[in-house]
Coordinates of C-alpha atoms and ligand atoms in Angstrom, one line a residue:
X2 CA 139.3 158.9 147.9
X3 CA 136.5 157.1 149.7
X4 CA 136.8 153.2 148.0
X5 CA 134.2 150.3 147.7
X6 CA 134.3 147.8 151.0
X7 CA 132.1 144.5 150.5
X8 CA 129.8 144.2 153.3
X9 CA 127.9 141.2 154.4
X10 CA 123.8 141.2 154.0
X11 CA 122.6 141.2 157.7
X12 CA 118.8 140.6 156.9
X13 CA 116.2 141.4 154.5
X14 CA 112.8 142.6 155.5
X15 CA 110.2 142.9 153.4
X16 CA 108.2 146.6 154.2
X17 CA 106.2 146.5 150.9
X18 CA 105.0 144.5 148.0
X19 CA 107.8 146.7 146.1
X20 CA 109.9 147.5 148.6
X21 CA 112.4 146.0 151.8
X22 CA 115.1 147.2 154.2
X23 CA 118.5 145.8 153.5
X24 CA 121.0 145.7 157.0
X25 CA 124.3 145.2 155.9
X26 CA 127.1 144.4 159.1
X27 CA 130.5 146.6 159.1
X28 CA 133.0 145.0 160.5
X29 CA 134.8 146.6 163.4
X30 CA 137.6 147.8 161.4
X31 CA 135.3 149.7 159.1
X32 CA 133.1 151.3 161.8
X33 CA 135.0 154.6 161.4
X34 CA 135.3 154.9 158.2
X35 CA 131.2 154.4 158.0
X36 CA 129.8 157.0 160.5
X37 CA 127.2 158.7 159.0
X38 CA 125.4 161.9 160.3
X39 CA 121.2 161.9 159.9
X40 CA 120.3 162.1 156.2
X41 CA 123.2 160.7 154.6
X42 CA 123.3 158.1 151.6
X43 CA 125.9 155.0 150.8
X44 CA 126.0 154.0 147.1
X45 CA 126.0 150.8 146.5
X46 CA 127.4 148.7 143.9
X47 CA 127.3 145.6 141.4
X48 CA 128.7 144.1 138.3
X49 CA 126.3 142.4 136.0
X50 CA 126.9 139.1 133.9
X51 CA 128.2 141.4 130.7
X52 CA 130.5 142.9 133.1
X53 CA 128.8 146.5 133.8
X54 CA 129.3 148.2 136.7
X55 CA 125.5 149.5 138.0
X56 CA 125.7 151.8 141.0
X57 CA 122.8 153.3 143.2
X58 CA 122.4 155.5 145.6
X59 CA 120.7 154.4 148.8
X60 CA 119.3 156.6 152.2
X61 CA 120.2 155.1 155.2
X62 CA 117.0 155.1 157.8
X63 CA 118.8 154.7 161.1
X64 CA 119.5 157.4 163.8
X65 CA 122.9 158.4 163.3
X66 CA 126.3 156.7 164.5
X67 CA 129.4 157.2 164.8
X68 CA 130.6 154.3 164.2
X69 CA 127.6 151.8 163.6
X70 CA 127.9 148.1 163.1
X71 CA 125.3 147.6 160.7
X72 CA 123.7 149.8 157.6
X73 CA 120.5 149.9 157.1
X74 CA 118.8 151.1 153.8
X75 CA 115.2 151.1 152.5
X76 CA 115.2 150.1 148.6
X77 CA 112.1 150.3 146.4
X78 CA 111.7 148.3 143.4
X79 CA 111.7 150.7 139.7
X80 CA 110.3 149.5 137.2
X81 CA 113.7 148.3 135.3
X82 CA 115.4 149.6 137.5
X83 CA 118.7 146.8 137.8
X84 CA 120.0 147.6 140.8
X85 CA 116.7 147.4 142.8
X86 CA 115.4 144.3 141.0
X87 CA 119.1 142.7 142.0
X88 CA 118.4 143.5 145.4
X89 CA 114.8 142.6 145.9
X90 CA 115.1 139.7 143.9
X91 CA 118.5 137.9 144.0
X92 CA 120.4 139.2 147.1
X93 CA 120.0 136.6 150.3
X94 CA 121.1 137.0 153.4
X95 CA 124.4 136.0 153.8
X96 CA 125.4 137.6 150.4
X97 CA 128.1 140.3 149.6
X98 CA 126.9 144.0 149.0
X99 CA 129.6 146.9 148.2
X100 CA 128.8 150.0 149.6
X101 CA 131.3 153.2 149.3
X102 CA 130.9 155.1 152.8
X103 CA 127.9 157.7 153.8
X104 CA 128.1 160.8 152.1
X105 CA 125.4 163.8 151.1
X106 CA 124.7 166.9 152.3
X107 CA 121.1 166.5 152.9
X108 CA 121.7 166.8 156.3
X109 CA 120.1 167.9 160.0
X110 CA 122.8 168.5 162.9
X111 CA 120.3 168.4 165.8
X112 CA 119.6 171.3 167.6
X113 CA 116.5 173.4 169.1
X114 CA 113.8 174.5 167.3
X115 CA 111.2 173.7 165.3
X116 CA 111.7 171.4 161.7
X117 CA 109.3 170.1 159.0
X118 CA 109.8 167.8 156.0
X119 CA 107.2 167.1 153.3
X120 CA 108.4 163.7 151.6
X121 CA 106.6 161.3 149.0
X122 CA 106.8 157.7 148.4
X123 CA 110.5 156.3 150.0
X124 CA 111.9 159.8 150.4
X125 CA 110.5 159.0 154.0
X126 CA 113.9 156.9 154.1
X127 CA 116.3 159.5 154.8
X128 CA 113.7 162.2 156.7
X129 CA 113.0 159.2 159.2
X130 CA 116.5 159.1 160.5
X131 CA 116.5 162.6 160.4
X132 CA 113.6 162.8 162.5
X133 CA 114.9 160.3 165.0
X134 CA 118.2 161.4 165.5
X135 CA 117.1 165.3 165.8
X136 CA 114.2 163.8 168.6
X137 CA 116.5 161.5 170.5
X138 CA 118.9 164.0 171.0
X139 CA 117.9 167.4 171.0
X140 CA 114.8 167.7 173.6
X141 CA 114.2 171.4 172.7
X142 CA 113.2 170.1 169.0
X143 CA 110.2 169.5 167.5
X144 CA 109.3 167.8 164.0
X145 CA 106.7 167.9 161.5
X146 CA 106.1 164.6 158.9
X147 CA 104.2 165.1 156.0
X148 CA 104.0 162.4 154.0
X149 CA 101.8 160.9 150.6
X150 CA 102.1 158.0 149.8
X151 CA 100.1 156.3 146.6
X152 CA 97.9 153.6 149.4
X153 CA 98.3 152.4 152.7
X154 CA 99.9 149.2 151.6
X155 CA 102.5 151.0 149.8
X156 CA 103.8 152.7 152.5
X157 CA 107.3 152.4 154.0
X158 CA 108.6 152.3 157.7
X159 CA 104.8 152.3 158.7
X160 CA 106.3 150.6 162.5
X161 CA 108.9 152.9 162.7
X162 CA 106.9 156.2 162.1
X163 CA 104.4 155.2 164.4
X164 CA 107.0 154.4 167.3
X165 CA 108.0 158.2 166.9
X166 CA 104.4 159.4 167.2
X167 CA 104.4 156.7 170.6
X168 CA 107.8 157.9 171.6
X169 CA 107.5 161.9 171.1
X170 CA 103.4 162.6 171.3
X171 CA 104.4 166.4 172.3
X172 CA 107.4 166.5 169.8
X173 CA 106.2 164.3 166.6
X174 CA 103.4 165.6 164.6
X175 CA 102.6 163.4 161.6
X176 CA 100.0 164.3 158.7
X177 CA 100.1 161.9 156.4
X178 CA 97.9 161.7 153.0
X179 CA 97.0 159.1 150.4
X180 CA 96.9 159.6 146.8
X181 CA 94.8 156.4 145.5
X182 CA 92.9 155.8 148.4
X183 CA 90.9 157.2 150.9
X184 CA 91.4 156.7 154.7
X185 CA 89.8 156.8 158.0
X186 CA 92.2 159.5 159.6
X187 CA 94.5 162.5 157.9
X188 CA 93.5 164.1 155.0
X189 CA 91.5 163.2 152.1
X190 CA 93.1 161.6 148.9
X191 CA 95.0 163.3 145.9
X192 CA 97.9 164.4 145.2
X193 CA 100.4 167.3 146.7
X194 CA 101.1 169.7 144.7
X195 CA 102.1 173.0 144.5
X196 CA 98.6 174.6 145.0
X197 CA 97.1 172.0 147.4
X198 CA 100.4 172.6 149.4
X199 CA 99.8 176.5 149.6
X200 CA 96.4 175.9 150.7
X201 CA 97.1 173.1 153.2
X202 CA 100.0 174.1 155.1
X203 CA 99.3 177.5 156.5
X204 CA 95.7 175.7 157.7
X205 CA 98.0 173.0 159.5
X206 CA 100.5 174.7 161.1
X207 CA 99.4 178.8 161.1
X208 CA 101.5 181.1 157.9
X209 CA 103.9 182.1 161.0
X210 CA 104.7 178.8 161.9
X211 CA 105.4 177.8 158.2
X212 CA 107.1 180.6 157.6
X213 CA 109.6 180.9 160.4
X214 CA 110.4 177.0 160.6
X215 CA 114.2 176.4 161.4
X216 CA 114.5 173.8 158.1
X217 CA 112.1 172.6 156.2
X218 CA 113.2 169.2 154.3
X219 CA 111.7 167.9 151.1
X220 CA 112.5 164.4 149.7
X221 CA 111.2 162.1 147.1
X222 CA 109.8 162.6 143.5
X223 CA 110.7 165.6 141.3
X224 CA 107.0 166.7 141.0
X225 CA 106.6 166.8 144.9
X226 CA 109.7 168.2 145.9
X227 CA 109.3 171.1 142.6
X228 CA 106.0 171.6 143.9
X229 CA 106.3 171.8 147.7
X230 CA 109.7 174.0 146.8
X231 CA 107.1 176.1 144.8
X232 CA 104.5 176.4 148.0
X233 CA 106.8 177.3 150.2
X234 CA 108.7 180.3 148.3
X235 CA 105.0 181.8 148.0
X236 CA 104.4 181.3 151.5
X237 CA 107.1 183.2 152.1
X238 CA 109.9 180.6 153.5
X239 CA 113.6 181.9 153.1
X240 CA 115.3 179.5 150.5
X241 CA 118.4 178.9 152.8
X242 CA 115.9 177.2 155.3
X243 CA 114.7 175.1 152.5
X244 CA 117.0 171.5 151.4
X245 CA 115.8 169.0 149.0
X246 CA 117.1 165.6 147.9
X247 CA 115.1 164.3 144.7
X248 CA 115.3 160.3 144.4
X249 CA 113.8 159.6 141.0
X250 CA 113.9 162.1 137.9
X251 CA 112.4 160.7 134.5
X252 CA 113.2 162.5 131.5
X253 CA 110.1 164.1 131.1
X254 CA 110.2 165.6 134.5
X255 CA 113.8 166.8 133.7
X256 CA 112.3 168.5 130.4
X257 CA 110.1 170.1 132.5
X258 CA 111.9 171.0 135.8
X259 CA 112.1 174.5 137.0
X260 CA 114.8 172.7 139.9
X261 CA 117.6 171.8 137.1
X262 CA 120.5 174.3 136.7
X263 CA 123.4 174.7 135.2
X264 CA 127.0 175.8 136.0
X265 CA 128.9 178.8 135.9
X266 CA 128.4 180.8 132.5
X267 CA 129.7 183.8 130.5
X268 CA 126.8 186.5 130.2
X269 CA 125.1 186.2 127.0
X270 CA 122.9 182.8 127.2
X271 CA 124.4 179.7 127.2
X272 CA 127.2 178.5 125.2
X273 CA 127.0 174.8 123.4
X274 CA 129.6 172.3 124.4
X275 CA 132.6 173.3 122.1
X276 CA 133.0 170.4 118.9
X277 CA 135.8 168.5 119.0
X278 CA 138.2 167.8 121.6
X279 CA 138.8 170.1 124.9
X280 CA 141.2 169.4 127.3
X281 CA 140.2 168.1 131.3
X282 CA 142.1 168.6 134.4
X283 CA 141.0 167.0 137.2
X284 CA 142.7 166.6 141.1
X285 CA 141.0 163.8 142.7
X286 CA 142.4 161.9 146.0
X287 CA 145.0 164.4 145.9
X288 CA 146.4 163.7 142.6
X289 CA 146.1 165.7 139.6
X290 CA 146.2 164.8 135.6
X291 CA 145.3 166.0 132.1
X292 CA 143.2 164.3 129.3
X293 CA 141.7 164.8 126.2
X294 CA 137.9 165.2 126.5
X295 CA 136.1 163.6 123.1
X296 CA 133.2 165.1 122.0
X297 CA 129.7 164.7 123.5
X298 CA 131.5 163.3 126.6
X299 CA 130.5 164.3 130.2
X300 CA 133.9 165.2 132.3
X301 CA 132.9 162.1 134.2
X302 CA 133.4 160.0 131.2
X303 CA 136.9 161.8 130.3
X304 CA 137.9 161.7 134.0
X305 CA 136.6 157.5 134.3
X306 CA 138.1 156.8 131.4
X307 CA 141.6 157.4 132.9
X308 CA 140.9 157.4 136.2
X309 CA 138.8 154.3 137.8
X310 CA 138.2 156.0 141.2
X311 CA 136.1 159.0 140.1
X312 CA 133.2 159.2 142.4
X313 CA 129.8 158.7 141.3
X314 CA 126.7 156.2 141.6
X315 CA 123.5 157.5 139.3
X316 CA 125.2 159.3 136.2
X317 CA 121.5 160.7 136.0
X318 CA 122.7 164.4 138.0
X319 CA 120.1 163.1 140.8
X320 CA 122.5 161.8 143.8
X321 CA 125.5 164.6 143.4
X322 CA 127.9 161.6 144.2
X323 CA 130.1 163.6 141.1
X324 CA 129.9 167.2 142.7
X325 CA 133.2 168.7 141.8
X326 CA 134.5 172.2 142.0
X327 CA 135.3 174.0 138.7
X328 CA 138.1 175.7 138.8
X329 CA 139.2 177.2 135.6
X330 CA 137.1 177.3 131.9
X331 CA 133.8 176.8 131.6
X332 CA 131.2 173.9 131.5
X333 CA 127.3 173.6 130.5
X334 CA 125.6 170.9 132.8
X335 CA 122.9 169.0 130.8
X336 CA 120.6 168.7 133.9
X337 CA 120.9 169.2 138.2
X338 CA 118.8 167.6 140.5
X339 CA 121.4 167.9 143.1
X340 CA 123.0 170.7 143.6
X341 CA 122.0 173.9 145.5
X342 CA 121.8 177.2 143.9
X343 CA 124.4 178.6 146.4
X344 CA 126.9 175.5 145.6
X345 CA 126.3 176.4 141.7
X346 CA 127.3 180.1 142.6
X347 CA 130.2 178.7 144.6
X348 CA 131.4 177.2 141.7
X349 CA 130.3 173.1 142.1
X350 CA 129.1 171.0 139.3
X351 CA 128.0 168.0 138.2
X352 CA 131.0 165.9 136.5
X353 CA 128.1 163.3 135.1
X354 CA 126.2 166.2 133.3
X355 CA 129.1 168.9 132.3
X356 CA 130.0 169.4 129.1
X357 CA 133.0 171.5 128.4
X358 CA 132.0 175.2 126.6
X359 CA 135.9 176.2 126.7
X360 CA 139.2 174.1 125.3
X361 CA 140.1 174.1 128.8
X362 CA 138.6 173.0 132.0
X363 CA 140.1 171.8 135.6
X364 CA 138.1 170.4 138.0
X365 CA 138.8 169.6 141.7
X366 CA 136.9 166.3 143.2
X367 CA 138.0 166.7 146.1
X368 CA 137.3 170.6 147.0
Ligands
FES29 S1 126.7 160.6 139.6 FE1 124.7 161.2 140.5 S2 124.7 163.3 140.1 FE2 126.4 162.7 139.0

């Protein structure tokens, strides 16, 4: 099982009023175990002074590596949020930072062809390693940026967006959009959604080019990533060629959300999570137990509760740090940000939102 490592802060740069990149070093030791391939997240950890444990989720904006000696993530202040105001507020240079190694599946293998990604607010973090992996190494590729953003001064990795556009002129086409405030070049202010997107994106780029795109990738709020998801099934886009990450989901969005799933069922609507207690089986770093599940617990909470090393960093069914493969009973999942609607089929789940709908369950972490 992939464990914690504490890594040493680098630098700090401030990108926003709200937001900075954090480079932390990896030793030499650790290189290999922290390759990451274009896309891919780290979580990153902290106790508080009551002793909690408060993991996040972080893209890392970097091309890709190998084996890289430093991690760099772009982190946005939440209103409350603890882990964000921790690191824009208290963490110096110089300070310790645990980070478990690059995972997610949110990912672009370069090759030729032609690729898009519609993001919003600092869901340009993982799209702009993406983008500059897929352009430094694959000269038969070309990519398409579209980003919103809520004002000019809120916007992330301004310098390194515009290097690409210096770098690639041919290769890097970038439409970007405000939502609060007009500007001087790209298109006029307001939001995008769904029906703005259905209008805009065939006048961009021609319906052939939107529709036969190699991968389009969405990333950032619920709303935008719903609605661009939305625009792009009417303009016709196979779903395969479609991948989404979703960094913020608030409840009412989650109410709302035509994206959220659930796992495996018996025909016949879906069953409540059985009362009382329901036995868990779960195989995780290659070892297997069996626990008593109490009721209104996620499988997460059963599985933490005997075993510390159960993977996960949001509990919120946003990162899919807790994907797990079901592989007997049944579960209901409460919400899904993260998971695929082939993975679902496939049998995956969210351990943080799964609620047991059979006295027995067994779930496999690392399948
Ligand atoms: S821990 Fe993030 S989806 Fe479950």
């Amino acid at each position: 099982m992939p464990v914690f490592h504490p890594l040493r802060v680098q630098s700090i740069e401030r990108l926003t009023d709200d937001a900075a990149a954090l480079t932390l070093a990896v030793p030499s030791e650790l290189r290999d175990t922290y390759g990451y391939t274009a896309g891919q997240h780290i979580a990153l950890r902290r106790v508080n002074e009551y002793g909690e444990e408060i993991r996040r989720t972080y893209s890392l904006c970097d091309p890709a590596r190998s084996r890289p000696d430093t991690l760099r993530v772009g982190i946005r202040l939440v209103e409350g949020g603890e882990f964000s105001t921790y690191a824009l507020k208290e963490l110096t240079e110089g300070g310790t930072v645990e980070a478990l190694p690059p995972t997610g599946r949110f990912v672009l293998a370069p090759r030729p062809g032609r690729f898009a990604a519609i993001v919003g607010g600092s869901g340009i973090t993982p799209v702009l390693s993406i983008a500059a992996t897929l352009l430094e190494r694959e000269s038969e590729a070309r990519f398409c940026l579209i980003r919103s953003d809520r004002t000019a001064d809120s916007t992330m990795f301004l310098e390194e967006v515009a290097d690409l556009k210096d770098r690639y002129p041919d290769r890097f086409h970038l439409v970007t959009t405000l939502s609060r405030e007009e500007q001087h070049s790209g298109l006029p202010s307001g939001r995008l959604d769904r029906d703005r997107l259905t209008a805009l994106l065939p006048a961009l780029l021609s319906p052939p080019a939107v529709r036969d795109m190699d991968g389009w990738y969405l990333c950032g709020p619920l709303g935008l990533v719903d609605g661009a998801a939305k625009a792009l099934r009417t303009l016709g886009v196979p779903r395969a060629r479609v991948h989404q990450e979703i960094f913020h989901a608030d409840e009412a969005d989650a109410a709302n959300s035509a994206v959220a799933g659930s796992a495996p069922r018996p025909s016949g609507g879906a069953p409540a999570a059985i009362a009382g207690s329901a036995t868990v089986n779960a195989t995780l770093g290659g070892r297997g137990g069996s626990w008593f599940a109490r009721e209104g617990e996620t499988l997460l909470e059963t599985v933490l509760r005997n075993r510390t090393d159960a993977p996960y960093a949001c509990k919120g069914g946003v990162c899919g740090t807790c994907r797990a493969r079901l592989v007997d009973g049944q579960v209901t999942m409460d919400r899904n940000f993260a998971l695929e609607e082939e993975e679902i089929e496939a049998g995956y789940v969210l351990a943080c939102q799964s609620h047991p709908t059979t006295p027995e369950v067994a779930l496999d972490f690392d399948g």
